[in-house]
mmCIF file of C-alpha atoms in Angstrom:
data_model
loop_
_atom_site.group_PDB
_atom_site.id
_atom_site.type_symbol
_atom_site.label_atom_id
_atom_site.label_comp_id
_atom_site.label_asym_id
_atom_site.label_seq_id
_atom_site.Cartn_x
_atom_site.Cartn_y
_atom_site.Cartn_z
ATOM 1 C CA MET A 1 1.780 -79.202 -12.093
ATOM 2 C CA LYS A 2 1.271 -82.942 -11.923
ATOM 3 C CA LYS A 3 1.208 -82.786 -7.984
ATOM 4 C CA SER A 4 -0.707 -80.213 -7.725
ATOM 5 C CA TYR A 5 -3.176 -82.621 -9.360
ATOM 6 C CA VAL A 6 -2.356 -85.350 -6.792
ATOM 7 C CA ILE A 7 -3.185 -83.080 -4.084
ATOM 8 C CA GLY A 8 -6.561 -82.340 -5.770
ATOM 9 C CA PHE A 9 -7.726 -85.555 -6.566
ATOM 10 C CA ALA A 10 -6.516 -86.522 -2.754
ATOM 11 C CA ILE A 11 -9.375 -83.458 -1.373
ATOM 12 C CA SER A 12 -11.910 -84.581 -3.954
ATOM 13 C CA MET A 13 -11.200 -88.167 -2.130
ATOM 14 C CA GLY A 14 -11.557 -86.491 1.204
ATOM 15 C CA LEU A 15 -14.666 -84.815 0.150
ATOM 16 C CA LEU A 16 -16.730 -88.184 -0.648
ATOM 17 C CA MET A 17 -14.762 -90.131 2.217
ATOM 18 C CA TRP A 18 -16.786 -86.873 4.356
ATOM 19 C CA PHE A 19 -19.898 -87.200 2.690
ATOM 20 C CA LEU A 20 -19.491 -91.183 3.762
ATOM 21 C CA ILE A 21 -18.667 -89.967 7.339
ATOM 22 C CA ASP A 22 -21.279 -87.934 7.330
ATOM 23 C CA GLU A 23 -23.785 -90.672 6.456
ATOM 24 C CA GLY A 24 -22.354 -92.187 9.878
ATOM 25 C CA HIS A 25 -20.281 -94.728 7.841
ATOM 26 C CA ALA A 26 -16.779 -93.415 9.419
ATOM 27 C CA SER A 27 -15.880 -91.554 12.659
ATOM 28 C CA TYR A 28 -11.804 -91.791 11.935
ATOM 29 C CA PRO A 29 -10.142 -88.566 10.705
ATOM 30 C CA LEU A 30 -9.186 -88.483 7.348
ATOM 31 C CA LYS A 31 -5.571 -88.837 6.648
ATOM 32 C CA GLN A 32 -4.278 -87.362 3.445
ATOM 33 C CA ALA A 33 -2.308 -90.053 1.359
ATOM 34 C CA PRO A 34 1.586 -89.820 0.965
ATOM 35 C CA LEU A 35 2.689 -88.072 -1.730
ATOM 36 C CA ASN A 36 5.526 -88.378 -4.129
ATOM 37 C CA ASP A 37 8.585 -86.039 -2.731
ATOM 38 C CA LYS A 38 9.870 -85.951 -6.074
ATOM 39 C CA LYS A 39 9.831 -83.206 -8.363
ATOM 40 C CA PRO A 40 8.553 -84.584 -11.970
ATOM 41 C CA ILE A 41 10.989 -83.994 -15.021
ATOM 42 C CA SER A 42 9.031 -81.549 -16.943
ATOM 43 C CA THR A 43 9.132 -80.763 -20.651
ATOM 44 C CA PRO A 44 10.460 -77.334 -21.934
ATOM 45 C CA PRO A 45 7.533 -74.970 -22.159
ATOM 46 C CA ALA A 46 5.966 -74.714 -25.567
ATOM 47 C CA GLN A 47 6.935 -71.394 -26.240
ATOM 48 C CA GLN A 48 10.559 -72.125 -25.546
ATOM 49 C CA ARG A 49 10.482 -74.692 -28.395
ATOM 50 C CA THR A 50 11.733 -73.385 -31.788
ATOM 51 C CA LEU A 51 10.511 -75.402 -35.126
ATOM 52 C CA SER A 52 14.624 -76.643 -35.324
ATOM 53 C CA GLN A 53 13.744 -78.375 -32.125
ATOM 54 C CA PRO A 54 11.520 -81.782 -32.498
ATOM 55 C CA VAL A 55 10.713 -83.747 -29.985
ATOM 56 C CA THR A 56 12.686 -86.771 -29.275
ATOM 57 C CA LYS A 57 12.256 -90.377 -28.058
ATOM 58 C CA ALA A 58 14.264 -88.722 -24.691
ATOM 59 C CA THR A 59 11.199 -86.517 -24.177
ATOM 60 C CA THR A 60 8.874 -88.805 -24.918
ATOM 61 C CA LYS A 61 10.166 -91.222 -22.406
ATOM 62 C CA THR A 62 10.486 -88.497 -19.930
ATOM 63 C CA SER A 63 6.993 -87.843 -20.468
ATOM 64 C CA LEU A 64 5.670 -91.115 -20.009
ATOM 65 C CA VAL A 65 8.015 -91.433 -16.916
ATOM 66 C CA THR A 66 6.259 -88.354 -15.219
ATOM 67 C CA GLN A 67 2.752 -89.808 -16.138
ATOM 68 C CA SER A 68 3.440 -92.937 -14.271
ATOM 69 C CA ALA A 69 4.344 -91.276 -11.275
ATOM 70 C CA PHE A 70 1.721 -89.343 -11.718
ATOM 71 C CA ASP A 71 -0.690 -92.480 -11.796
ATOM 72 C CA GLU A 72 1.018 -93.653 -8.499
ATOM 73 C CA ASP A 73 0.322 -91.199 -6.558
ATOM 74 C CA LEU A 74 -3.239 -90.850 -7.775
ATOM 75 C CA ALA A 75 -3.383 -94.549 -7.180
ATOM 76 C CA LYS A 76 -2.109 -94.270 -3.464
ATOM 77 C CA ALA A 77 -4.681 -91.588 -2.606
ATOM 78 C CA ALA A 78 -7.314 -93.635 -3.746
ATOM 79 C CA SER A 79 -6.079 -96.422 -1.315
ATOM 80 C CA ALA A 80 -5.865 -94.843 1.352
ATOM 81 C CA VAL A 81 -8.995 -93.511 1.182
ATOM 82 C CA ALA A 82 -10.629 -96.740 0.509
ATOM 83 C CA GLN A 83 -8.720 -98.426 3.061
ATOM 84 C CA GLN A 84 -10.047 -96.111 5.734
ATOM 85 C CA TYR A 85 -13.524 -97.003 4.784
ATOM 86 C CA GLN A 86 -12.871 -100.291 4.469
ATOM 87 C CA GLN A 87 -12.108 -100.094 8.399
ATOM 88 C CA SER A 88 -15.076 -98.297 9.129
ATOM 89 C CA LEU A 89 -17.511 -101.188 8.198
ATOM 90 C CA ALA A 90 -16.694 -103.033 10.837
ATOM 91 C CA PHE A 91 -18.654 -101.107 13.033
ATOM 92 C CA PRO A 92 -22.388 -100.296 11.733
ATOM 93 C CA PRO A 93 -22.925 -95.978 10.984
ATOM 94 C CA TYR A 94 -25.173 -95.823 13.755
ATOM 95 C CA SER A 95 -22.402 -96.307 15.828
ATOM 96 C CA GLN A 96 -18.744 -95.786 15.209
ATOM 97 C CA PRO A 97 -15.591 -95.597 17.713
ATOM 98 C CA LEU A 98 -14.312 -92.461 19.085
ATOM 99 C CA THR A 99 -11.290 -91.500 20.108
ATOM 100 C CA VAL A 100 -9.874 -88.513 22.060
ATOM 101 C CA TYR A 101 -8.067 -87.559 17.991
ATOM 102 C CA ASP A 102 -11.522 -86.765 16.840
ATOM 103 C CA GLU A 103 -12.071 -83.012 17.793
ATOM 104 C CA ASP A 104 -14.809 -82.536 15.630
ATOM 105 C CA ARG A 105 -17.237 -85.161 17.022
ATOM 106 C CA LEU A 106 -15.926 -84.590 20.058
ATOM 107 C CA LYS A 107 -16.664 -80.732 20.161
ATOM 108 C CA PRO A 108 -18.891 -80.287 17.646
ATOM 109 C CA ASN A 109 -20.125 -76.798 17.688
ATOM 110 C CA GLN A 110 -17.159 -74.886 18.921
ATOM 111 C CA PHE A 111 -15.547 -71.764 17.722
ATOM 112 C CA PHE A 112 -11.893 -71.087 17.130
ATOM 113 C CA PRO A 113 -10.712 -68.095 18.273
ATOM 114 C CA VAL A 114 -10.155 -65.457 15.651
ATOM 115 C CA SER A 115 -6.819 -63.489 16.280
ATOM 116 C CA SER A 116 -5.355 -60.192 14.500
ATOM 117 C CA PRO A 117 -1.712 -58.881 15.213
ATOM 118 C CA VAL A 118 -1.289 -55.834 17.610
ATOM 119 C CA GLY A 119 1.603 -54.372 15.355
ATOM 120 C CA GLU A 120 5.436 -53.521 16.321
ATOM 121 C CA GLN A 121 4.768 -54.101 19.682
ATOM 122 C CA GLY A 122 3.923 -57.701 19.766
ATOM 123 C CA GLY A 123 1.308 -59.428 20.828
ATOM 124 C CA GLU A 124 -2.398 -60.274 19.215
ATOM 125 C CA LEU A 125 -5.946 -59.159 19.831
ATOM 126 C CA THR A 126 -8.188 -62.205 20.324
ATOM 127 C CA VAL A 127 -11.919 -62.964 19.974
ATOM 128 C CA SER A 128 -13.351 -66.041 21.552
ATOM 129 C CA LEU A 129 -16.773 -67.277 21.798
ATOM 130 C CA SER A 130 -19.089 -69.682 23.749
ATOM 131 C CA GLN A 131 -19.922 -71.547 20.193
ATOM 132 C CA TYR A 132 -19.842 -71.262 16.835
ATOM 133 C CA ARG A 133 -23.726 -71.925 15.992
ATOM 134 C CA TYR A 134 -26.756 -70.653 18.166
ATOM 135 C CA VAL A 135 -29.927 -71.259 18.354
ATOM 136 C CA TYR A 136 -32.646 -68.636 19.862
ATOM 137 C CA PRO A 137 -33.239 -68.171 22.429
ATOM 138 C CA GLN A 138 -29.505 -68.523 23.424
ATOM 139 C CA ALA A 139 -27.178 -65.249 24.235
ATOM 140 C CA ILE A 140 -23.902 -64.525 22.610
ATOM 141 C CA GLU A 141 -20.867 -64.575 24.555
ATOM 142 C CA LEU A 142 -17.780 -63.568 23.674
ATOM 143 C CA THR A 143 -14.013 -62.377 24.984
ATOM 144 C CA VAL A 144 -11.491 -60.105 23.497
ATOM 145 C CA SER A 145 -8.261 -60.286 25.198
ATOM 146 C CA ALA A 146 -4.960 -58.543 24.115
ATOM 147 C CA PRO A 147 -2.269 -56.945 25.684
ATOM 148 C CA ASN A 148 -2.455 -53.282 27.197
ATOM 149 C CA LEU A 149 -6.272 -53.989 26.061
ATOM 150 C CA GLY A 150 -8.159 -50.557 27.265
ATOM 151 C CA LYS A 151 -11.555 -49.678 25.366
ATOM 152 C CA ALA A 152 -13.388 -51.837 22.953
ATOM 153 C CA VAL A 153 -16.292 -51.390 20.700
ATOM 154 C CA VAL A 154 -18.333 -54.712 19.342
ATOM 155 C CA THR A 155 -20.869 -54.205 16.231
ATOM 156 C CA LEU A 156 -23.031 -57.097 15.582
ATOM 157 C CA SER A 157 -24.326 -57.075 11.725
ATOM 158 C CA ASN A 158 -25.685 -59.046 9.258
ATOM 159 C CA THR A 159 -22.612 -60.805 7.026
ATOM 160 C CA ASP A 160 -24.683 -60.404 3.754
ATOM 161 C CA THR A 161 -26.117 -56.919 4.010
ATOM 162 C CA LYS A 162 -23.959 -55.501 6.320
ATOM 163 C CA LYS A 163 -26.431 -54.146 8.417
ATOM 164 C CA SER A 164 -25.846 -53.195 11.670
ATOM 165 C CA LEU A 165 -27.778 -54.771 14.112
ATOM 166 C CA LYS A 166 -26.524 -53.857 17.752
ATOM 167 C CA THR A 167 -23.558 -52.392 19.068
ATOM 168 C CA GLN A 168 -22.194 -52.538 23.015
ATOM 169 C CA SER A 169 -18.762 -50.832 24.542
ATOM 170 C CA GLY A 170 -16.784 -51.610 27.593
ATOM 171 C CA VAL A 171 -13.796 -50.944 28.766
ATOM 172 C CA ALA A 172 -11.219 -54.118 29.679
ATOM 173 C CA ARG A 173 -10.121 -55.240 33.135
ATOM 174 C CA GLN A 174 -6.689 -57.016 33.069
ATOM 175 C CA ASN A 175 -6.225 -56.993 29.676
ATOM 176 C CA GLU A 176 -9.606 -59.025 28.980
ATOM 177 C CA LEU A 177 -13.425 -57.779 28.219
ATOM 178 C CA ALA A 178 -16.184 -60.093 28.391
ATOM 179 C CA MET A 179 -19.643 -59.218 26.445
ATOM 180 C CA THR A 180 -22.998 -60.535 25.551
ATOM 181 C CA PHE A 181 -25.649 -59.891 23.123
ATOM 182 C CA LYS A 182 -29.052 -61.193 24.204
ATOM 183 C CA GLY A 183 -30.887 -63.633 22.094
ATOM 184 C CA GLU A 184 -33.421 -62.329 19.415
ATOM 185 C CA GLU A 185 -36.130 -63.677 17.419
ATOM 186 C CA ASP A 186 -35.822 -62.545 14.224
ATOM 187 C CA TYR A 187 -31.929 -62.213 14.270
ATOM 188 C CA PRO A 188 -30.555 -62.941 10.192
ATOM 189 C CA ARG A 189 -28.899 -66.988 9.843
ATOM 190 C CA ASN A 190 -25.458 -65.356 9.493
ATOM 191 C CA LEU A 191 -24.063 -63.084 11.721
ATOM 192 C CA GLN A 192 -20.667 -61.014 12.150
ATOM 193 C CA LEU A 193 -18.954 -59.120 14.986
ATOM 194 C CA LEU A 194 -16.827 -56.425 14.299
ATOM 195 C CA VAL A 195 -14.083 -55.834 17.065
ATOM 196 C CA GLU A 196 -12.344 -52.073 17.313
ATOM 197 C CA ALA A 197 -10.171 -52.154 20.387
ATOM 198 C CA ASP A 198 -7.890 -49.632 21.693
ATOM 199 C CA ILE A 199 -4.294 -51.155 22.492
ATOM 200 C CA ALA A 200 -1.869 -48.341 23.925
ATOM 201 C CA GLY A 201 -3.668 -45.748 21.506
ATOM 202 C CA LYS A 202 -3.984 -48.001 18.295
ATOM 203 C CA ILE A 203 -7.530 -49.263 17.289
ATOM 204 C CA VAL A 204 -7.144 -52.531 15.917
ATOM 205 C CA PRO A 205 -9.543 -54.706 14.393
ATOM 206 C CA VAL A 206 -10.695 -58.112 14.154
ATOM 207 C CA VAL A 207 -13.997 -59.855 12.778
ATOM 208 C CA ALA A 208 -15.779 -63.160 13.506
ATOM 209 C CA GLN A 209 -19.009 -64.630 11.919
ATOM 210 C CA ILE A 210 -21.288 -67.004 13.626
ATOM 211 C CA HIS A 211 -24.968 -68.727 12.500
ATOM 212 C CA TYR A 212 -28.286 -67.819 14.591
ATOM 213 C CA MET A 213 -30.900 -69.689 13.745
ATOM 214 C CA PRO A 214 -34.573 -70.375 15.955
ATOM 215 C CA PRO A 215 -34.969 -73.803 17.260
ATOM 216 C CA SER A 216 -36.143 -76.590 14.658
ATOM 217 C CA ALA A 217 -36.784 -79.471 17.711
ATOM 218 C CA THR A 218 -35.570 -79.659 21.610
ATOM 219 C CA LEU A 219 -34.070 -82.419 22.678
ATOM 220 C CA THR A 220 -36.032 -82.903 26.397
ATOM 221 C CA ASP A 221 -34.483 -86.007 28.525
ATOM 222 C CA PHE A 222 -33.815 -89.491 27.760
ATOM 223 C CA GLU A 223 -36.049 -92.422 28.590
ATOM 224 C CA ASN A 224 -33.625 -95.960 30.048
ATOM 225 C CA ALA A 225 -31.164 -97.534 28.218
ATOM 226 C CA TYR A 226 -32.650 -101.377 27.103
ATOM 227 C CA PRO A 227 -31.181 -104.011 25.227
ATOM 228 C CA ARG A 228 -32.594 -104.691 21.640
ATOM 229 C CA ASN A 229 -30.476 -107.883 19.551
ATOM 230 C CA GLU A 230 -26.739 -106.511 19.283
ATOM 231 C CA ASN A 231 -27.429 -103.112 20.285
ATOM 232 C CA MET A 232 -28.429 -100.813 23.424
ATOM 233 C CA ILE A 233 -31.410 -98.973 22.488
ATOM 234 C CA VAL A 234 -31.314 -95.117 24.157
ATOM 235 C CA PRO A 235 -34.773 -93.712 23.323
ATOM 236 C CA ALA A 236 -34.637 -90.062 23.102
ATOM 237 C CA ASN A 237 -37.638 -87.430 24.131
ATOM 238 C CA ILE A 238 -37.779 -84.552 21.517
ATOM 239 C CA THR A 239 -40.467 -81.670 21.024
ATOM 240 C CA VAL A 240 -40.704 -80.891 17.400
ATOM 241 C CA ILE A 241 -41.392 -77.297 16.389
ATOM 242 C CA LYS A 242 -40.705 -78.126 12.582
ATOM 243 C CA SER A 243 -41.386 -81.602 11.025
ATOM 244 C CA GLY A 244 -39.099 -82.838 8.610
ATOM 245 C CA LEU A 245 -36.334 -85.259 8.767
ATOM 246 C CA TYR A 246 -33.804 -85.311 11.695
ATOM 247 C CA ARG A 247 -30.604 -86.210 12.405
ATOM 248 C CA LEU A 248 -29.450 -86.719 16.270
ATOM 249 C CA ARG A 249 -25.924 -86.885 17.173
ATOM 250 C CA ALA A 250 -24.315 -87.982 20.519
ATOM 251 C CA ASN A 251 -20.965 -88.803 22.030
ATOM 252 C CA LEU A 252 -21.028 -91.923 24.085
ATOM 253 C CA TYR A 253 -17.582 -91.694 27.433
ATOM 254 C CA SER A 254 -17.385 -94.658 30.023
ATOM 255 C CA GLY A 255 -16.063 -92.164 32.746
ATOM 256 C CA THR A 256 -14.158 -89.395 31.124
ATOM 257 C CA SER A 257 -13.154 -91.460 27.503
ATOM 258 C CA PRO A 258 -15.264 -91.242 24.515
ATOM 259 C CA LEU A 259 -16.080 -94.446 23.056
ATOM 260 C CA ALA A 260 -18.666 -93.997 20.491
ATOM 261 C CA HIS A 261 -20.420 -91.384 18.050
ATOM 262 C CA LEU A 262 -24.169 -92.329 17.744
ATOM 263 C CA VAL A 263 -26.401 -91.189 15.133
ATOM 264 C CA ALA A 264 -29.962 -91.393 14.592
ATOM 265 C CA LYS A 265 -32.111 -90.771 12.008
ATOM 266 C CA ALA A 266 -36.031 -90.387 11.373
ATOM 267 C CA ARG A 267 -38.648 -88.054 10.130
ATOM 268 C CA LEU A 268 -40.464 -86.319 12.651
ATOM 269 C CA ASN A 269 -43.610 -84.504 13.154
ATOM 270 C CA GLU A 270 -44.789 -81.263 14.932
ATOM 271 C CA GLY A 271 -45.084 -82.015 19.062
ATOM 272 C CA SER A 272 -43.575 -84.855 21.520
ATOM 273 C CA GLN A 273 -41.914 -87.356 19.616
ATOM 274 C CA GLN A 274 -39.347 -89.974 20.484
ATOM 275 C CA ILE A 275 -36.269 -91.060 18.198
ATOM 276 C CA ASP A 276 -33.475 -94.274 19.519
ATOM 277 C CA PHE A 277 -29.877 -93.937 19.674
ATOM 278 C CA LYS A 278 -27.991 -96.982 19.508
ATOM 279 C CA ALA A 279 -24.954 -98.573 20.832
ATOM 280 C CA HIS A 280 -23.771 -101.547 19.169
ATOM 281 C CA TRP A 281 -21.874 -104.169 21.759
ATOM 282 C CA SER A 282 -18.483 -103.814 19.461
ATOM 283 C CA VAL A 283 -17.739 -100.098 21.047
ATOM 284 C CA LEU A 284 -18.873 -100.945 24.419
ATOM 285 C CA PRO A 285 -16.557 -102.391 27.346
ATOM 286 C CA LYS A 286 -17.455 -105.159 29.138
ATOM 287 C CA GLN A 287 -17.993 -103.015 32.820
ATOM 288 C CA THR A 288 -21.259 -100.643 31.365
ATOM 289 C CA ASN A 289 -21.631 -99.222 34.839
ATOM 290 C CA ASP A 290 -20.498 -95.508 34.093
ATOM 291 C CA LEU A 291 -21.556 -94.603 30.851
ATOM 292 C CA ARG A 292 -22.873 -91.223 29.885
ATOM 293 C CA LEU A 293 -24.263 -89.864 26.784
ATOM 294 C CA SER A 294 -23.086 -85.921 25.758
ATOM 295 C CA ASP A 295 -22.070 -83.620 23.247
ATOM 296 C CA PHE A 296 -26.088 -83.409 21.801
ATOM 297 C CA VAL A 297 -26.312 -81.785 18.210
ATOM 298 C CA ILE A 298 -30.403 -82.110 16.864
ATOM 299 C CA GLU A 299 -30.319 -81.125 13.484
ATOM 300 C CA ARG A 300 -33.107 -80.827 10.874
ATOM 301 C CA MET A 301 -31.694 -81.660 7.377
ATOM 302 C CA SER A 302 -32.110 -79.845 4.105
ATOM 303 C CA PRO A 303 -35.801 -81.035 2.766
ATOM 304 C CA SER A 304 -34.269 -78.972 -0.917
ATOM 305 C CA PRO A 305 -31.965 -77.311 -2.472
ATOM 306 C CA GLY A 306 -33.493 -74.010 -1.766
ATOM 307 C CA GLU A 307 -33.543 -74.321 2.080
ATOM 308 C CA ARG A 308 -30.967 -74.689 4.115
ATOM 309 C CA ASN A 309 -30.415 -77.050 7.165
ATOM 310 C CA SER A 310 -31.400 -75.885 10.686
ATOM 311 C CA PHE A 311 -30.851 -76.976 14.016
ATOM 312 C CA GLY A 312 -32.375 -77.516 17.560
ATOM 313 C CA GLU A 313 -31.647 -77.020 21.063
ATOM 314 C CA SER A 314 -31.156 -79.124 24.500
ATOM 315 C CA GLU A 315 -32.503 -78.985 27.900
ATOM 316 C CA ILE A 316 -29.947 -81.202 29.112
ATOM 317 C CA SER A 317 -26.087 -81.809 28.834
ATOM 318 C CA GLU A 318 -25.728 -84.840 29.198
ATOM 319 C CA PHE A 319 -27.677 -88.203 30.237
ATOM 320 C CA THR A 320 -25.958 -91.201 32.634
ATOM 321 C CA ILE A 321 -26.868 -94.417 31.980
ATOM 322 C CA GLU A 322 -27.701 -96.547 34.799
ATOM 323 C CA ASP A 323 -28.197 -100.398 35.123
ATOM 324 C CA PHE A 324 -26.993 -101.660 32.029
ATOM 325 C CA ALA A 325 -26.203 -105.243 31.249
ATOM 326 C CA TYR A 326 -23.700 -105.597 28.691
ATOM 327 C CA ASP A 327 -24.567 -110.064 28.837
ATOM 328 C CA SER A 328 -27.738 -109.022 27.821
ATOM 329 C CA LEU A 329 -26.684 -108.217 24.133
ATOM 330 C CA GLN A 330 -26.092 -110.457 21.231
ATOM 331 C CA GLN A 331 -22.204 -110.031 20.581
ATOM 332 C CA LEU A 332 -22.587 -110.886 16.304
ATOM 333 C CA PRO A 333 -20.197 -109.025 13.826
ATOM 334 C CA TYR A 334 -21.548 -106.354 11.611
ATOM 335 C CA GLN A 335 -22.280 -107.616 8.515
ATOM 336 C CA ALA A 336 -21.774 -104.240 6.051
ATOM 337 C CA ASN A 337 -25.010 -104.151 3.681
ATOM 338 C CA LYS A 338 -25.184 -104.199 -0.057
ATOM 339 C CA GLN A 339 -24.829 -100.080 -0.105
ATOM 340 C CA GLU A 340 -22.159 -99.946 1.633
ATOM 341 C CA MET A 341 -20.330 -102.955 -0.046
ATOM 342 C CA GLN A 342 -20.840 -100.934 -3.132
ATOM 343 C CA SER A 343 -19.378 -97.811 -2.265
ATOM 344 C CA LEU A 344 -16.587 -99.809 -0.976
ATOM 345 C CA GLU A 345 -15.941 -101.167 -4.138
ATOM 346 C CA PHE A 346 -16.102 -97.896 -5.834
ATOM 347 C CA LEU A 347 -13.011 -96.529 -3.845
ATOM 348 C CA GLN A 348 -11.435 -99.562 -4.278
ATOM 349 C CA GLY A 349 -11.962 -99.573 -8.183
ATOM 350 C CA LEU A 350 -10.660 -95.705 -7.834
ATOM 351 C CA ALA A 351 -7.683 -97.163 -6.160
ATOM 352 C CA ALA A 352 -7.080 -99.761 -8.553
ATOM 353 C CA GLY A 353 -7.635 -97.570 -11.330
ATOM 354 C CA LYS A 354 -10.565 -98.723 -12.918
#
């Protein structure tokens, strides 16, 4: 029971760390703190004790040992989070290092295939989609695959009301079937795809869920990069459909190697707007002749609890940065601000049991 509390605490710390990451303070994947493998010694359940079985000094000592191990595990979990956050503060929140292991940043709109076991004959029925989040007028493209796949019927419906919107069917070729649902402006946000496949005469179902929404803004292009103090500035041109507070994300690469995850925030009005991505000198290579931006995410932040965030689209898949001189940047170490230091002190306090 004590170990489950420790795991719950570690998860809570993970959520807190994710909030800090979401604000751009870290790009490292959170690692769960190591837990004590020894099972805590527990006292007999209350219902198993009798009136003639008093609580002895040995029982009290056992409880103290268990509590000590529990506190130690909590401290380790909090310490791991604090250490990770401290590492992230070596870089500004808008320009964090990126590695090949940061898949959530490298593939921000990835759909993970959904599978269902076929049965005694083995194998799986799998549904794959081009992405998880769609913005009108994007089409919904999916692929159904399975051994001995014959005909498949796919029903697109409202996840919340279960109301059917569209249905398509087709016959597989070489155990695979591709389908496309045309984008519709009035699709609900939460969509469900029910696939019912005929596999060797047996109907096998599988369900996938996605998001679909009207666009809030469109990223159109970029201006040439230029230096400003310690940052490389890359202005992004956006056509805003719905005004609000926007957060844009992009990944910076050198060739095929990821360098940094960039985050830009600004309150934008409707119409043609510009927002600046900033790449700190500390995440840039000295040879800057092969830099490019990609993996764009355009997000309008939720203005109130009753209104959810929404997303935009990009007319370009990547932007190549040309003729930028690394030596034009002021190479001063990043200094964490007061709010970031207070967050670090809070995490360190939890680790110290304060």
